[in-house]
Tab-separated table of C-alpha atoms in Angstrom:
chain	number	residue	atom	x	y	z
A	1	UNK	CA	-49.304	58.003	19.111
A	2	UNK	CA	-49.882	61.310	17.356
A	3	UNK	CA	-49.440	64.663	19.006
A	4	UNK	CA	-49.736	66.957	15.981
A	5	UNK	CA	-53.244	68.305	15.481
A	6	UNK	CA	-55.349	67.142	12.551
A	7	UNK	CA	-55.767	69.914	9.997
A	8	UNK	CA	-57.518	68.141	7.130
A	9	UNK	CA	-59.923	65.230	6.741
A	10	UNK	CA	-59.916	63.481	3.370
A	11	UNK	CA	-62.628	61.039	2.390
A	12	UNK	CA	-63.032	57.992	0.289
A	13	UNK	CA	-66.230	58.669	-1.656
A	14	UNK	CA	-67.760	55.576	-3.313
A	15	UNK	CA	-69.379	53.669	-0.489
A	16	UNK	CA	-68.107	55.981	2.254
A	17	UNK	CA	-69.913	59.193	1.271
A	18	UNK	CA	-72.283	58.133	-1.523
A	19	UNK	CA	-74.432	55.052	-2.089
A	20	UNK	CA	-73.186	53.949	-5.506
A	21	UNK	CA	-75.293	50.743	-5.565
A	22	UNK	CA	-78.644	52.413	-5.011
A	23	UNK	CA	-77.661	55.429	-7.089
A	24	UNK	CA	-76.467	53.523	-10.142
A	25	UNK	CA	-79.526	51.261	-10.005
A	26	UNK	CA	-81.788	54.331	-9.855
A	27	UNK	CA	-79.953	56.188	-12.625
A	28	UNK	CA	-79.720	53.146	-14.905
A	29	UNK	CA	-83.441	52.542	-14.565
A	30	UNK	CA	-84.126	56.235	-15.253
A	31	UNK	CA	-81.963	56.104	-18.394
A	32	UNK	CA	-82.962	52.690	-19.744
A	33	UNK	CA	-86.414	51.960	-18.318
A	34	UNK	CA	-88.203	54.441	-20.615
A	35	UNK	CA	-86.695	52.547	-23.569
A	36	UNK	CA	-88.560	49.418	-22.481
A	37	UNK	CA	-85.493	47.760	-20.981
A	38	UNK	CA	-86.151	45.810	-17.805
A	39	UNK	CA	-83.321	44.133	-15.920
A	40	UNK	CA	-82.400	43.702	-12.256
A	41	UNK	CA	-81.080	47.231	-11.772
A	42	UNK	CA	-79.236	46.455	-8.545
A	43	UNK	CA	-77.536	43.529	-10.285
A	44	UNK	CA	-76.654	45.901	-13.124
A	45	UNK	CA	-75.057	48.310	-10.630
A	46	UNK	CA	-73.148	45.512	-8.929
A	47	UNK	CA	-71.880	44.161	-12.250
A	48	UNK	CA	-70.637	47.601	-13.291
A	49	UNK	CA	-68.908	48.122	-9.944
A	50	UNK	CA	-67.378	44.621	-10.045
A	51	UNK	CA	-65.253	45.766	-12.999
A	52	UNK	CA	-63.929	48.815	-11.098
A	53	UNK	CA	-60.952	47.361	-9.241
A	54	UNK	CA	-59.745	45.141	-12.120
A	55	UNK	CA	-59.869	48.068	-14.547
A	56	UNK	CA	-57.505	50.175	-12.389
A	57	UNK	CA	-55.011	47.394	-11.872
A	58	UNK	CA	-53.006	47.795	-15.127
A	59	UNK	CA	-52.593	51.493	-14.281
A	60	UNK	CA	-51.418	50.704	-10.751
A	61	UNK	CA	-48.958	48.203	-12.215
A	62	UNK	CA	-47.702	50.679	-14.801
A	63	UNK	CA	-48.676	48.567	-17.802
A	64	UNK	CA	-51.222	51.208	-18.831
A	65	UNK	CA	-50.873	54.979	-18.591
A	66	UNK	CA	-53.226	56.955	-16.354
A	67	UNK	CA	-56.772	57.219	-17.621
A	68	UNK	CA	-59.350	59.022	-15.541
A	69	UNK	CA	-62.106	56.975	-13.961
A	70	UNK	CA	-64.735	58.329	-16.379
A	71	UNK	CA	-62.822	56.530	-19.148
A	72	UNK	CA	-62.577	53.259	-17.215
A	73	UNK	CA	-66.256	53.475	-16.272
A	74	UNK	CA	-67.156	53.905	-19.947
A	75	UNK	CA	-65.167	50.868	-21.018
A	76	UNK	CA	-66.666	48.834	-18.184
A	77	UNK	CA	-70.168	50.062	-19.029
A	78	UNK	CA	-69.881	48.729	-22.587
A	79	UNK	CA	-68.979	45.308	-21.166
A	80	UNK	CA	-71.874	45.350	-18.712
A	81	UNK	CA	-74.384	46.428	-21.335
A	82	UNK	CA	-73.191	43.485	-23.429
A	83	UNK	CA	-73.520	41.127	-20.449
A	84	UNK	CA	-77.107	42.305	-19.909
A	85	UNK	CA	-77.837	42.136	-23.681
A	86	UNK	CA	-78.700	45.831	-23.806
A	87	UNK	CA	-78.002	47.415	-27.167
A	88	UNK	CA	-78.969	50.233	-29.484
A	89	UNK	CA	-78.020	53.191	-27.241
A	90	UNK	CA	-76.903	56.397	-28.933
A	91	UNK	CA	-73.623	58.089	-28.109
A	92	UNK	CA	-75.462	60.735	-26.106
A	93	UNK	CA	-77.366	58.076	-24.166
A	94	UNK	CA	-74.138	56.217	-23.391
A	95	UNK	CA	-72.496	59.436	-22.189
A	96	UNK	CA	-75.461	60.267	-19.988
A	97	UNK	CA	-75.544	56.778	-18.482
A	98	UNK	CA	-71.793	56.837	-17.834
A	99	UNK	CA	-72.168	60.088	-15.961
A	100	UNK	CA	-74.615	58.404	-13.568
A	101	UNK	CA	-71.502	58.231	-11.343
A	102	UNK	CA	-71.597	62.051	-11.221
A	103	UNK	CA	-75.181	61.979	-9.935
A	104	UNK	CA	-74.960	59.686	-6.914
A	105	UNK	CA	-76.595	60.606	-3.618
A	106	UNK	CA	-74.952	60.725	-0.194
A	107	UNK	CA	-75.769	58.531	2.778
A	108	UNK	CA	-78.236	60.425	5.015
A	109	UNK	CA	-75.636	61.499	7.598
A	110	UNK	CA	-73.107	62.948	5.174
A	111	UNK	CA	-74.245	66.486	4.378
A	112	UNK	CA	-74.885	67.406	8.005
A	113	UNK	CA	-71.761	65.611	9.238
A	114	UNK	CA	-69.486	67.083	6.587
A	115	UNK	CA	-70.748	70.590	7.286
A	116	UNK	CA	-69.882	70.115	10.954
A	117	UNK	CA	-66.429	68.742	10.142
A	118	UNK	CA	-65.846	71.619	7.690
A	119	UNK	CA	-66.254	74.111	10.525
A	120	UNK	CA	-62.963	72.963	12.085
A	121	UNK	CA	-61.045	71.156	9.356
A	122	UNK	CA	-60.185	71.326	5.687
A	123	UNK	CA	-62.340	68.653	4.062
A	124	UNK	CA	-62.079	67.080	0.634
A	125	UNK	CA	-62.451	63.867	-1.324
A	126	UNK	CA	-59.424	61.619	-1.774
A	127	UNK	CA	-61.191	59.405	-4.254
A	128	UNK	CA	-60.237	57.403	-7.289
A	129	UNK	CA	-62.876	59.452	-9.096
A	130	UNK	CA	-61.609	62.221	-11.341
A	131	UNK	CA	-61.906	65.891	-10.436
A	132	UNK	CA	-64.876	66.642	-12.705
A	133	UNK	CA	-66.759	63.649	-11.313
A	134	UNK	CA	-66.161	64.820	-7.730
A	135	UNK	CA	-67.097	68.434	-8.518
A	136	UNK	CA	-70.283	67.526	-10.378
A	137	UNK	CA	-71.264	65.064	-7.649
A	138	UNK	CA	-70.689	67.699	-4.960
A	139	UNK	CA	-72.883	70.210	-6.796
A	140	UNK	CA	-75.578	67.531	-7.230
A	141	UNK	CA	-75.406	66.164	-3.692
A	142	UNK	CA	-74.564	69.263	-1.654
A	143	UNK	CA	-71.166	68.010	-0.464
A	144	UNK	CA	-69.345	71.063	0.944
A	145	UNK	CA	-65.752	70.203	-0.039
A	146	UNK	CA	-63.005	72.780	0.474
A	147	UNK	CA	-60.738	71.152	-2.102
A	148	UNK	CA	-60.820	68.185	-4.474
A	149	UNK	CA	-57.866	65.791	-4.304
A	150	UNK	CA	-57.448	62.167	-5.305
A	151	UNK	CA	-56.343	60.197	-8.326
A	152	UNK	CA	-55.947	63.022	-10.812
A	153	UNK	CA	-53.268	65.051	-8.989
A	154	UNK	CA	-51.194	61.868	-8.674
A	155	UNK	CA	-52.271	60.401	-12.033
A	156	UNK	CA	-52.466	57.153	-10.069
A	157	UNK	CA	-55.062	55.184	-8.157
A	158	UNK	CA	-55.381	54.302	-4.500
A	159	UNK	CA	-54.028	52.355	-2.735
A	160	UNK	CA	-50.755	53.350	-4.422
A	161	UNK	CA	-48.807	55.484	-1.958
A	162	UNK	CA	-48.341	58.579	-4.100
A	163	UNK	CA	-52.092	59.166	-4.137
A	164	UNK	CA	-52.133	59.786	-0.375
A	165	UNK	CA	-48.783	61.541	-0.208
A	166	UNK	CA	-49.446	64.051	-2.993
A	167	UNK	CA	-52.733	64.994	-1.319
A	168	UNK	CA	-50.893	65.851	1.911
A	169	UNK	CA	-48.158	67.636	-0.021
A	170	UNK	CA	-50.615	69.814	-1.954
A	171	UNK	CA	-52.156	70.846	1.376
A	172	UNK	CA	-48.627	71.533	2.682
A	173	UNK	CA	-49.334	69.227	5.599
A	174	UNK	CA	-47.366	66.378	7.109
A	175	UNK	CA	-49.130	63.039	6.589
A	176	UNK	CA	-49.862	62.916	10.324
A	177	UNK	CA	-51.880	66.134	10.063
A	178	UNK	CA	-54.274	64.456	7.617
A	179	UNK	CA	-57.072	62.116	8.676
A	180	UNK	CA	-58.218	59.636	6.033
A	181	UNK	CA	-61.838	58.560	6.431
A	182	UNK	CA	-63.148	55.474	4.636
A	183	UNK	CA	-65.516	52.532	4.901
A	184	UNK	CA	-62.811	50.177	3.636
A	185	UNK	CA	-60.087	48.562	5.700
A	186	UNK	CA	-57.674	48.323	2.783
A	187	UNK	CA	-57.847	52.019	1.927
A	188	UNK	CA	-57.167	52.967	5.545
A	189	UNK	CA	-54.356	50.448	5.950
A	190	UNK	CA	-52.633	51.981	2.921
A	191	UNK	CA	-53.178	55.510	4.245
A	192	UNK	CA	-51.787	54.503	7.646
A	193	UNK	CA	-48.693	53.033	6.013
A	194	UNK	CA	-48.085	56.499	4.511
A	195	UNK	CA	-48.366	58.123	7.944
A	196	UNK	CA	-51.907	59.458	7.632
A	197	UNK	CA	-54.314	59.116	10.518
A	198	UNK	CA	-57.382	56.989	9.996
A	199	UNK	CA	-61.122	56.965	10.657
A	200	UNK	CA	-63.300	53.974	9.836
A	201	UNK	CA	-67.021	54.397	9.213
A	202	UNK	CA	-68.716	51.089	8.435
A	203	UNK	CA	-71.220	51.079	5.581
A	204	UNK	CA	-72.664	47.586	5.935
A	205	UNK	CA	-75.265	48.193	3.196
A	206	UNK	CA	-72.806	49.404	0.557
A	207	UNK	CA	-72.973	46.073	-1.299
A	208	UNK	CA	-76.551	45.294	-0.250
A	209	UNK	CA	-77.941	42.837	2.275
A	210	UNK	CA	-75.418	40.112	1.459
A	211	UNK	CA	-72.315	42.189	2.179
A	212	UNK	CA	-69.523	40.185	3.780
A	213	UNK	CA	-66.519	42.563	3.592
A	214	UNK	CA	-65.659	45.657	5.616
A	215	UNK	CA	-68.444	45.078	8.115
A	216	UNK	CA	-66.103	46.128	10.923
A	217	UNK	CA	-62.680	47.663	11.465
A	218	UNK	CA	-59.926	45.064	11.137
A	219	UNK	CA	-57.122	47.302	12.416
A	220	UNK	CA	-56.562	49.720	15.290
A	221	UNK	CA	-57.629	52.856	13.469
A	222	UNK	CA	-57.437	56.222	15.218
A	223	UNK	CA	-61.200	56.695	15.020
A	224	UNK	CA	-64.123	54.366	14.472
A	225	UNK	CA	-67.542	55.983	14.140
A	226	UNK	CA	-70.931	54.798	12.959
A	227	UNK	CA	-71.502	57.825	10.754
A	228	UNK	CA	-70.186	61.284	9.904
A	229	UNK	CA	-72.010	62.972	12.772
A	230	UNK	CA	-70.518	60.548	15.273
A	231	UNK	CA	-67.091	61.316	13.803
A	232	UNK	CA	-67.843	65.032	14.208
A	233	UNK	CA	-68.749	64.361	17.850
A	234	UNK	CA	-65.464	62.523	18.417
A	235	UNK	CA	-63.492	65.373	16.864
A	236	UNK	CA	-65.220	68.049	18.929
A	237	UNK	CA	-67.100	69.717	16.070
B	1	UNK	CA	-69.595	84.324	-30.747
B	2	UNK	CA	-70.141	81.561	-28.252
B	3	UNK	CA	-73.235	79.412	-28.182
B	4	UNK	CA	-72.185	76.781	-25.630
B	5	UNK	CA	-73.335	77.601	-22.102
B	6	UNK	CA	-70.821	78.590	-19.442
B	7	UNK	CA	-70.433	75.820	-16.861
B	8	UNK	CA	-67.555	77.089	-14.708
B	9	UNK	CA	-66.150	80.458	-13.674
B	10	UNK	CA	-62.484	80.518	-12.687
B	11	UNK	CA	-60.958	83.495	-10.956
B	12	UNK	CA	-57.671	85.213	-10.720
B	13	UNK	CA	-57.224	85.798	-6.995
B	14	UNK	CA	-54.506	88.347	-6.108
B	15	UNK	CA	-56.051	91.706	-6.886
B	16	UNK	CA	-59.237	90.286	-8.379
B	17	UNK	CA	-60.668	88.556	-5.287
B	18	UNK	CA	-58.395	89.665	-2.445
B	19	UNK	CA	-56.690	92.946	-1.594
B	20	UNK	CA	-53.067	91.803	-1.334
B	21	UNK	CA	-51.696	95.337	-0.792
B	22	UNK	CA	-53.832	96.213	2.206
B	23	UNK	CA	-53.663	92.658	3.532
B	24	UNK	CA	-49.903	92.277	3.367
B	25	UNK	CA	-49.416	95.726	4.920
B	26	UNK	CA	-51.772	94.791	7.774
B	27	UNK	CA	-50.206	91.360	8.313
B	28	UNK	CA	-46.631	92.647	8.124
B	29	UNK	CA	-47.406	95.312	10.694
B	30	UNK	CA	-49.087	92.707	12.928
B	31	UNK	CA	-46.024	90.449	12.677
B	32	UNK	CA	-43.258	93.042	12.876
B	33	UNK	CA	-44.762	96.035	14.670
B	34	UNK	CA	-44.742	94.354	18.097
B	35	UNK	CA	-40.988	93.832	17.645
B	36	UNK	CA	-40.508	97.604	17.464
B	37	UNK	CA	-40.084	97.662	13.686
B	38	UNK	CA	-41.661	100.642	11.965
B	39	UNK	CA	-41.567	100.997	8.208
B	40	UNK	CA	-44.031	102.147	5.531
B	41	UNK	CA	-46.093	98.953	5.532
B	42	UNK	CA	-47.800	99.675	2.225
B	43	UNK	CA	-44.400	100.245	0.652
B	44	UNK	CA	-43.272	96.947	2.187
B	45	UNK	CA	-46.258	95.177	0.597
B	46	UNK	CA	-45.600	96.799	-2.770
B	47	UNK	CA	-41.911	95.872	-2.655
B	48	UNK	CA	-42.753	92.239	-1.886
B	49	UNK	CA	-45.310	92.110	-4.684
B	50	UNK	CA	-42.914	93.791	-7.134
B	51	UNK	CA	-40.735	90.672	-6.980
B	52	UNK	CA	-43.658	88.380	-7.845
B	53	UNK	CA	-43.640	88.453	-11.638
B	54	UNK	CA	-39.820	88.365	-12.009
B	55	UNK	CA	-39.572	85.376	-9.678
B	56	UNK	CA	-41.940	83.277	-11.826
B	57	UNK	CA	-40.223	84.127	-15.079
B	58	UNK	CA	-37.412	81.496	-14.940
B	59	UNK	CA	-40.061	78.838	-14.333
B	60	UNK	CA	-42.168	80.042	-17.256
B	61	UNK	CA	-39.047	79.988	-19.420
B	62	UNK	CA	-38.097	76.497	-18.257
B	63	UNK	CA	-34.731	77.516	-16.818
B	64	UNK	CA	-35.974	76.609	-13.327
B	65	UNK	CA	-38.216	73.713	-12.349
B	66	UNK	CA	-41.628	74.375	-10.836
B	67	UNK	CA	-41.581	75.718	-7.304
B	68	UNK	CA	-44.827	76.594	-5.598
B	69	UNK	CA	-45.553	80.241	-4.924
B	70	UNK	CA	-44.984	79.845	-1.165
B	71	UNK	CA	-41.344	79.088	-2.006
B	72	UNK	CA	-40.982	82.077	-4.336
B	73	UNK	CA	-42.686	84.331	-1.780
B	74	UNK	CA	-40.212	83.172	0.866
B	75	UNK	CA	-37.194	83.915	-1.305
B	76	UNK	CA	-38.657	87.301	-2.222
B	77	UNK	CA	-39.466	88.055	1.419
B	78	UNK	CA	-35.830	87.586	2.419
B	79	UNK	CA	-34.813	90.127	-0.221
B	80	UNK	CA	-37.453	92.619	0.902
B	81	UNK	CA	-36.525	92.284	4.564
B	82	UNK	CA	-32.957	93.015	3.551
B	83	UNK	CA	-34.077	96.034	1.507
B	84	UNK	CA	-35.964	97.386	4.526
B	85	UNK	CA	-33.053	96.550	6.866
B	86	UNK	CA	-35.211	94.252	8.970
B	87	UNK	CA	-33.288	91.467	10.623
B	88	UNK	CA	-33.255	89.070	13.531
B	89	UNK	CA	-36.459	87.164	12.775
B	90	UNK	CA	-36.681	83.542	13.872
B	91	UNK	CA	-37.532	80.730	11.484
B	92	UNK	CA	-41.031	80.522	12.942
B	93	UNK	CA	-41.500	84.279	12.540
B	94	UNK	CA	-40.352	84.142	8.936
B	95	UNK	CA	-42.752	81.255	8.214
B	96	UNK	CA	-45.636	83.109	9.809
B	97	UNK	CA	-44.885	86.298	7.882
B	98	UNK	CA	-44.581	84.386	4.615
B	99	UNK	CA	-47.992	82.874	5.186
B	100	UNK	CA	-49.487	86.369	5.349
B	101	UNK	CA	-50.464	85.563	1.744
B	102	UNK	CA	-52.734	82.827	3.154
B	103	UNK	CA	-54.526	85.379	5.345
B	104	UNK	CA	-55.596	88.046	2.848
B	105	UNK	CA	-59.101	89.502	2.892
B	106	UNK	CA	-61.509	89.732	-0.023
B	107	UNK	CA	-62.819	92.896	-1.618
B	108	UNK	CA	-66.220	93.697	-0.053
B	109	UNK	CA	-68.291	92.386	-2.978
B	110	UNK	CA	-66.598	88.995	-3.276
B	111	UNK	CA	-68.228	86.732	-0.692
B	112	UNK	CA	-71.764	87.736	-1.611
B	113	UNK	CA	-71.043	87.755	-5.344
B	114	UNK	CA	-69.242	84.409	-5.323
B	115	UNK	CA	-72.063	82.772	-3.381
B	116	UNK	CA	-74.508	83.991	-6.020
B	117	UNK	CA	-72.306	82.750	-8.867
B	118	UNK	CA	-71.836	79.397	-7.092
B	119	UNK	CA	-75.593	78.813	-7.240
B	120	UNK	CA	-75.454	78.403	-11.027
B	121	UNK	CA	-71.826	77.663	-11.880
B	122	UNK	CA	-68.809	75.696	-10.729
B	123	UNK	CA	-66.496	78.304	-9.213
B	124	UNK	CA	-62.829	78.078	-8.329
B	125	UNK	CA	-59.556	79.948	-8.256
B	126	UNK	CA	-57.247	79.749	-11.266
B	127	UNK	CA	-54.424	81.482	-9.469
B	128	UNK	CA	-50.657	81.317	-9.488
B	129	UNK	CA	-50.978	80.630	-5.765
B	130	UNK	CA	-50.471	77.033	-4.677
B	131	UNK	CA	-53.321	74.804	-3.533
B	132	UNK	CA	-52.625	75.092	0.198
B	133	UNK	CA	-52.470	78.893	-0.064
B	134	UNK	CA	-55.834	78.990	-1.860
B	135	UNK	CA	-57.454	76.550	0.585
B	136	UNK	CA	-56.194	78.341	3.697
B	137	UNK	CA	-57.191	81.715	2.240
B	138	UNK	CA	-60.670	80.421	1.450
B	139	UNK	CA	-61.136	79.125	4.999
B	140	UNK	CA	-59.904	82.466	6.371
B	141	UNK	CA	-61.885	84.686	4.023
B	142	UNK	CA	-65.072	82.654	3.498
B	143	UNK	CA	-64.540	82.097	-0.229
B	144	UNK	CA	-66.966	79.328	-1.237
B	145	UNK	CA	-64.905	77.580	-3.928
B	146	UNK	CA	-66.132	74.309	-5.426
B	147	UNK	CA	-62.654	73.302	-6.581
B	148	UNK	CA	-59.117	74.687	-6.447
B	149	UNK	CA	-57.241	74.857	-9.751
B	150	UNK	CA	-54.298	76.932	-10.931
B	151	UNK	CA	-50.542	76.674	-11.049
B	152	UNK	CA	-50.082	73.435	-9.134
B	153	UNK	CA	-52.061	71.096	-11.412
B	154	UNK	CA	-50.050	72.416	-14.361
B	155	UNK	CA	-46.790	72.880	-12.434
B	156	UNK	CA	-46.570	76.109	-14.409
B	157	UNK	CA	-47.554	79.735	-13.991
B	158	UNK	CA	-50.045	81.898	-15.833
B	159	UNK	CA	-50.049	83.233	-18.473
B	160	UNK	CA	-48.525	80.038	-19.882
B	161	UNK	CA	-51.263	78.250	-21.857
B	162	UNK	CA	-51.176	74.896	-20.065
B	163	UNK	CA	-52.333	76.569	-16.844
B	164	UNK	CA	-55.683	77.513	-18.416
B	165	UNK	CA	-56.041	74.376	-20.512
B	166	UNK	CA	-55.392	71.874	-17.723
B	167	UNK	CA	-57.983	73.634	-15.574
B	168	UNK	CA	-60.628	73.162	-18.290
B	169	UNK	CA	-59.478	69.583	-18.878
B	170	UNK	CA	-59.726	68.645	-15.198
B	171	UNK	CA	-63.299	69.968	-15.202
B	172	UNK	CA	-63.921	67.925	-18.399
B	173	UNK	CA	-65.100	71.108	-20.073
B	174	UNK	CA	-64.260	72.661	-23.415
B	175	UNK	CA	-62.359	75.945	-22.972
B	176	UNK	CA	-65.421	77.819	-24.263
B	177	UNK	CA	-67.487	76.464	-21.355
B	178	UNK	CA	-65.140	78.168	-18.876
B	179	UNK	CA	-65.301	81.862	-18.026
B	180	UNK	CA	-62.055	83.383	-16.734
B	181	UNK	CA	-62.580	86.373	-14.446
B	182	UNK	CA	-59.721	88.736	-13.667
B	183	UNK	CA	-58.807	92.346	-12.985
B	184	UNK	CA	-55.868	92.105	-15.378
B	185	UNK	CA	-55.977	92.512	-19.140
B	186	UNK	CA	-52.975	90.265	-19.739
B	187	UNK	CA	-54.419	87.318	-17.832
B	188	UNK	CA	-57.677	87.555	-19.778
B	189	UNK	CA	-55.955	87.984	-23.131
B	190	UNK	CA	-54.010	84.781	-22.467
B	191	UNK	CA	-57.166	82.958	-21.380
B	192	UNK	CA	-59.001	84.150	-24.509
B	193	UNK	CA	-56.176	82.900	-26.706
B	194	UNK	CA	-56.784	79.444	-25.194
B	195	UNK	CA	-60.495	79.642	-26.049
B	196	UNK	CA	-61.805	80.545	-22.594
B	197	UNK	CA	-64.459	83.197	-22.220
B	198	UNK	CA	-63.533	86.329	-20.295
B	199	UNK	CA	-64.887	88.679	-17.646
B	200	UNK	CA	-63.034	91.826	-16.603
B	201	UNK	CA	-63.629	93.375	-13.186
B	202	UNK	CA	-61.534	96.509	-12.675
B	203	UNK	CA	-59.819	96.876	-9.326
B	204	UNK	CA	-58.475	100.417	-9.613
B	205	UNK	CA	-57.220	100.440	-6.005
B	206	UNK	CA	-55.259	97.183	-6.242
B	207	UNK	CA	-51.954	99.077	-6.416
B	208	UNK	CA	-53.144	102.043	-4.372
B	209	UNK	CA	-54.112	105.570	-5.390
B	210	UNK	CA	-51.349	105.893	-7.986
B	211	UNK	CA	-52.378	102.865	-10.045
B	212	UNK	CA	-51.897	103.355	-13.791
B	213	UNK	CA	-52.385	99.834	-15.203
B	214	UNK	CA	-55.546	97.782	-15.757
B	215	UNK	CA	-57.837	100.688	-14.948
B	216	UNK	CA	-60.122	99.623	-17.789
B	217	UNK	CA	-60.638	96.749	-20.215
B	218	UNK	CA	-58.302	97.008	-23.201
B	219	UNK	CA	-59.935	94.232	-25.229
B	220	UNK	CA	-63.462	93.182	-26.172
B	221	UNK	CA	-64.018	90.791	-23.291
B	222	UNK	CA	-67.255	88.806	-23.063
B	223	UNK	CA	-68.233	90.513	-19.815
B	224	UNK	CA	-67.138	93.699	-18.068
B	225	UNK	CA	-68.555	94.298	-14.600
B	226	UNK	CA	-67.701	96.662	-11.773
B	227	UNK	CA	-67.783	93.924	-9.135
B	228	UNK	CA	-68.771	90.295	-8.501
B	229	UNK	CA	-72.406	91.131	-7.827
B	230	UNK	CA	-72.682	93.011	-11.108
B	231	UNK	CA	-71.177	89.963	-12.848
B	232	UNK	CA	-73.759	87.780	-11.080
B	233	UNK	CA	-76.477	90.124	-12.370
B	234	UNK	CA	-75.151	89.847	-15.922
B	235	UNK	CA	-75.083	86.052	-15.715
B	236	UNK	CA	-78.631	85.809	-14.377
B	237	UNK	CA	-77.722	84.585	-10.883
């Protein structure tokens, strides 16, 4: 049981706040379609995302030094382009495609819900995305963050503990004064093990109609809400 | 001459965005006045601020490890209380007084000017204040930052070069895409030496009616404006 008040709410971003699958499919088609390339754009997005967790693992294990997510995304993009037999892109075109992750759109409830939550709490991303990615995305999508935290301050990726703990430390808050909000059981379980409070918001369409993981909360999280506005209701905003 | 467009504007905060002298005097009186303490509150504020630069110097020189500004402020506060023969404060009272720096108010032009600048640029503090101080101040004062940068990412204080360079790096911008805005010639000279662009806004009342320093720009800065709205005019916002 917690009796200290929540002061800050930190958010997972990919899947929890923004629809990476639809956004990457849209952006890839916008970049590549005019060049006469036609592939299954949702499959392209899923293939790019499938390389996300494996590419962070050597950094979590300490066998590779910290590289920001833009760098990992770029390496993974080259592999996916090869898999889809897409070639002949210029350096500028590759850079623009890689920054599709900076141009994702939020789920429909997020801007209104985050603005409500911001009225009572410090809000910010605690994402594996790098700071520039989070800032550019916020400008694009209208996400009203007070502060940008996450992988870069810790030079480490979630769910490693220091990622959560440095975020609380930089806000000068005890872990129990910070509420971690995510659509992923594993992220919240790691945050809870560091003493953060937890809010689960299911995003059953994150991986498309065939999604089988994270359809419901698997642990006794402090809050479970269907969207950001319902979380704002629960927190009295 | 610069031909790359400005993408971000980073701001010195104490003196440039907020009136620390009036704010600390007001907050100190609010904390200590009800206890029957009467001193010259503006002199108290000036004495506290006078210890600011000397207290960072061992960290800049590497003879002391990084400590966030809240810690230096606390040490300096104890000295100033002693100087003014103020004693008998509880731990909670000392903490509340020290966090007066989180409750400063902006100069009258700042909220409107920053909102205009935010419409076209990434904006954030590049202050020697720590992240929690900047976030709490922004919530208190209505400062619409997109991102909070400064001493803590670099674990070093301005005008050391890494403070400016890490801020640009975290935004994934070249130094020439970042405009540093300050009321202090030395801060801007250091930023310019790192390749940042510069905007000087004089704050001739920062130190009160007897101010003798930083009354005017001493170098050929890229922009000189009388306040944030005039800077927004110059930048086409």
